[in-house]
Tab-separated table of C-alpha atoms in Angstrom:
chain	number	residue	atom	x	y	z
A	137	MET	CA	-30.953	90.170	4.432
A	138	LYS	CA	-34.532	91.275	4.921
A	139	SER	CA	-33.713	94.672	3.455
A	140	LEU	CA	-32.866	93.002	0.135
A	141	LEU	CA	-36.283	91.334	0.041
A	142	VAL	CA	-37.993	94.676	0.648
A	143	LEU	CA	-35.739	96.299	-1.969
A	144	ARG	CA	-36.718	93.619	-4.492
A	145	VAL	CA	-40.430	94.222	-3.918
A	146	VAL	CA	-40.144	98.004	-4.113
A	147	ALA	CA	-37.841	97.898	-7.163
A	148	ALA	CA	-40.278	95.584	-8.957
A	149	GLY	CA	-43.219	97.858	-8.124
A	150	HIS	CA	-41.229	100.877	-9.236
A	151	ALA	CA	-40.339	99.181	-12.537
A	152	VAL	CA	-43.993	98.284	-13.177
A	153	ALA	CA	-45.108	101.869	-12.485
A	154	VAL	CA	-42.355	103.230	-14.731
A	155	CYS	CA	-43.389	100.843	-17.535
A	156	LEU	CA	-46.993	102.013	-17.225
A	157	GLN	CA	-46.031	105.576	-18.171
A	158	PRO	CA	-45.238	105.004	-21.881
A	159	VAL	CA	-48.366	102.865	-22.169
A	160	LEU	CA	-50.469	105.772	-20.894
A	161	ALA	CA	-48.692	108.179	-23.245
A	162	GLY	CA	-49.422	105.838	-26.149
A	163	VAL	CA	-53.097	105.561	-25.195
A	164	TYR	CA	-53.208	109.371	-25.085
A	165	LEU	CA	-51.665	109.606	-28.553
A	166	ASN	CA	-54.285	107.112	-29.700
A	167	GLY	CA	-56.994	109.609	-28.801
A	168	SER	CA	-57.875	109.101	-25.121
A	169	SER	CA	-57.395	112.331	-23.173
A	170	GLY	CA	-58.129	110.464	-19.927
A	171	ALA	CA	-54.799	108.664	-20.199
A	172	MET	CA	-52.910	111.943	-19.891
A	173	ARG	CA	-54.838	112.744	-16.724
A	174	LEU	CA	-53.411	109.521	-15.273
A	175	HIS	CA	-49.908	110.037	-16.693
A	176	GLU	CA	-49.177	113.030	-14.451
A	177	PRO	CA	-50.128	111.624	-11.005
A	178	ILE	CA	-48.537	108.261	-11.761
A	179	GLY	CA	-45.356	110.083	-12.828
A	180	LEU	CA	-45.286	111.923	-9.499
A	181	GLY	CA	-46.016	108.647	-7.697
A	182	VAL	CA	-43.105	107.006	-9.498
A	183	ALA	CA	-40.754	109.684	-8.142
A	184	PHE	CA	-42.059	109.227	-4.583
A	185	LEU	CA	-41.726	105.456	-4.949
A	186	CYS	CA	-38.139	105.980	-6.075
A	187	LEU	CA	-37.517	108.137	-3.009
A	188	GLY	CA	-38.711	105.245	-0.838
A	189	GLN	CA	-36.536	102.892	-2.874
A	190	LEU	CA	-33.551	105.144	-2.122
A	191	LEU	CA	-34.259	104.869	1.612
A	192	ILE	CA	-34.507	101.074	1.406
A	193	ALA	CA	-31.401	100.856	-0.800
A	194	THR	CA	-29.485	102.871	1.801
A	195	ILE	CA	-30.627	100.536	4.586
A	196	TYR	CA	-29.653	97.535	2.430
A	197	TRP	CA	-26.211	99.047	1.761
A	198	ARG	CA	-25.595	100.000	5.392
A	199	SER	CA	-26.534	96.471	6.493
A	200	GLY	CA	-23.778	94.984	4.320
A	201	GLY	CA	-25.283	95.050	0.831
A	202	ARG	CA	-23.873	96.506	-2.362
A	203	GLY	CA	-23.425	100.265	-2.747
A	204	LEU	CA	-24.555	99.919	-6.355
A	205	ALA	CA	-28.144	99.889	-5.102
A	206	VAL	CA	-27.825	103.397	-3.676
A	207	THR	CA	-25.920	104.746	-6.679
A	208	ALA	CA	-28.370	103.364	-9.243
A	209	THR	CA	-31.425	104.483	-7.282
A	210	LEU	CA	-30.023	107.978	-6.777
A	211	ALA	CA	-29.332	108.221	-10.532
A	212	LEU	CA	-32.919	107.102	-11.194
A	213	LEU	CA	-34.325	109.640	-8.764
A	214	LEU	CA	-32.377	112.479	-10.379
A	215	ALA	CA	-33.439	111.332	-13.858
A	216	GLU	CA	-37.065	111.127	-12.762
A	217	GLY	CA	-36.907	114.650	-11.305
A	218	LEU	CA	-35.538	115.933	-14.606
A	219	GLN	CA	-38.187	113.886	-16.436
A	220	ILE	CA	-40.988	115.534	-14.472
A	221	GLY	CA	-39.570	118.974	-15.198
A	222	MET	CA	-39.259	118.225	-18.906
A	223	GLY	CA	-42.823	116.903	-18.977
A	224	TYR	CA	-44.302	119.989	-17.345
A	225	SER	CA	-42.333	122.274	-19.669
A	226	ARG	CA	-43.395	120.164	-22.693
A	227	GLN	CA	-39.787	119.519	-23.734
A	228	LEU	CA	-40.684	116.257	-25.470
A	229	ALA	CA	-37.365	116.089	-27.344
A	230	LEU	CA	-35.755	115.241	-23.987
A	231	HIS	CA	-38.788	113.876	-22.124
A	232	ILE	CA	-39.293	110.888	-24.440
A	233	PRO	CA	-35.685	109.600	-24.717
A	234	LEU	CA	-35.126	110.199	-20.997
A	235	GLY	CA	-38.261	108.178	-20.313
A	236	ILE	CA	-36.859	105.318	-22.373
A	237	ALA	CA	-33.626	105.432	-20.369
A	238	ILE	CA	-35.563	105.464	-17.084
A	239	VAL	CA	-37.568	102.406	-18.127
A	240	ALA	CA	-34.367	100.568	-19.079
A	241	ILE	CA	-32.553	101.458	-15.854
A	242	ALA	CA	-35.518	100.728	-13.566
A	243	CYS	CA	-36.113	97.319	-15.162
A	244	THR	CA	-32.413	96.457	-15.147
A	245	PHE	CA	-32.121	97.456	-11.490
A	246	ALA	CA	-35.172	95.392	-10.513
A	247	ALA	CA	-33.682	92.388	-12.334
A	248	TRP	CA	-30.295	92.964	-10.632
A	249	THR	CA	-31.883	92.827	-7.170
A	250	CYS	CA	-33.059	89.289	-7.975
A	251	ARG	CA	-29.623	88.056	-9.036
A	252	PRO	CA	-27.546	86.027	-6.570
A	253	GLY	CA	-24.833	88.706	-6.583
A	254	ALA	CA	-27.177	91.171	-4.891
A	255	ALA	CA	-27.325	88.893	-1.839
A	256	VAL	CA	-23.530	88.699	-1.461
A	257	ARG	CA	-22.460	90.639	1.597
A	258	ARG	CA	-19.518	93.020	1.462
A	259	THR	CA	-16.289	91.844	2.988
A	260	GLU	CA	-15.185	93.318	6.309
A	261	LYS	CA	-12.607	95.478	4.534
A	262	GLN	CA	-15.250	96.862	2.140
A	263	ALA	CA	-17.646	97.530	5.013
A	264	VAL	CA	-15.002	99.532	6.932
A	265	ALA	CA	-14.227	101.620	3.827
A	266	ALA	CA	-17.920	102.459	3.404
């Protein structure tokens, strides 16, 4: 499945971008105001990357892949939208723990796409039900 290969690449890139966000926040807290100027556009880029990942996950699923890819990516996209809103409103009590959850989910999803189970095609019965 070529769509799985593309999904792996995009999920890995998404996970790297997501992991960059707490690093930039930490650099900001260490005294560099320039890091916060990067935190915002990268955060928006992460959400757009996740939107592309959702498109690829849907293609992967419709071509016989696992529906988990769409479900997990949609959950990530919704969490990232909430994360952006909490960041702009300076609700750090939710922004920080939600960011931790997003990092964990994005990295776990990227690792899942590389597992052999991600390449297993749905059975005919499962494909008809979808």
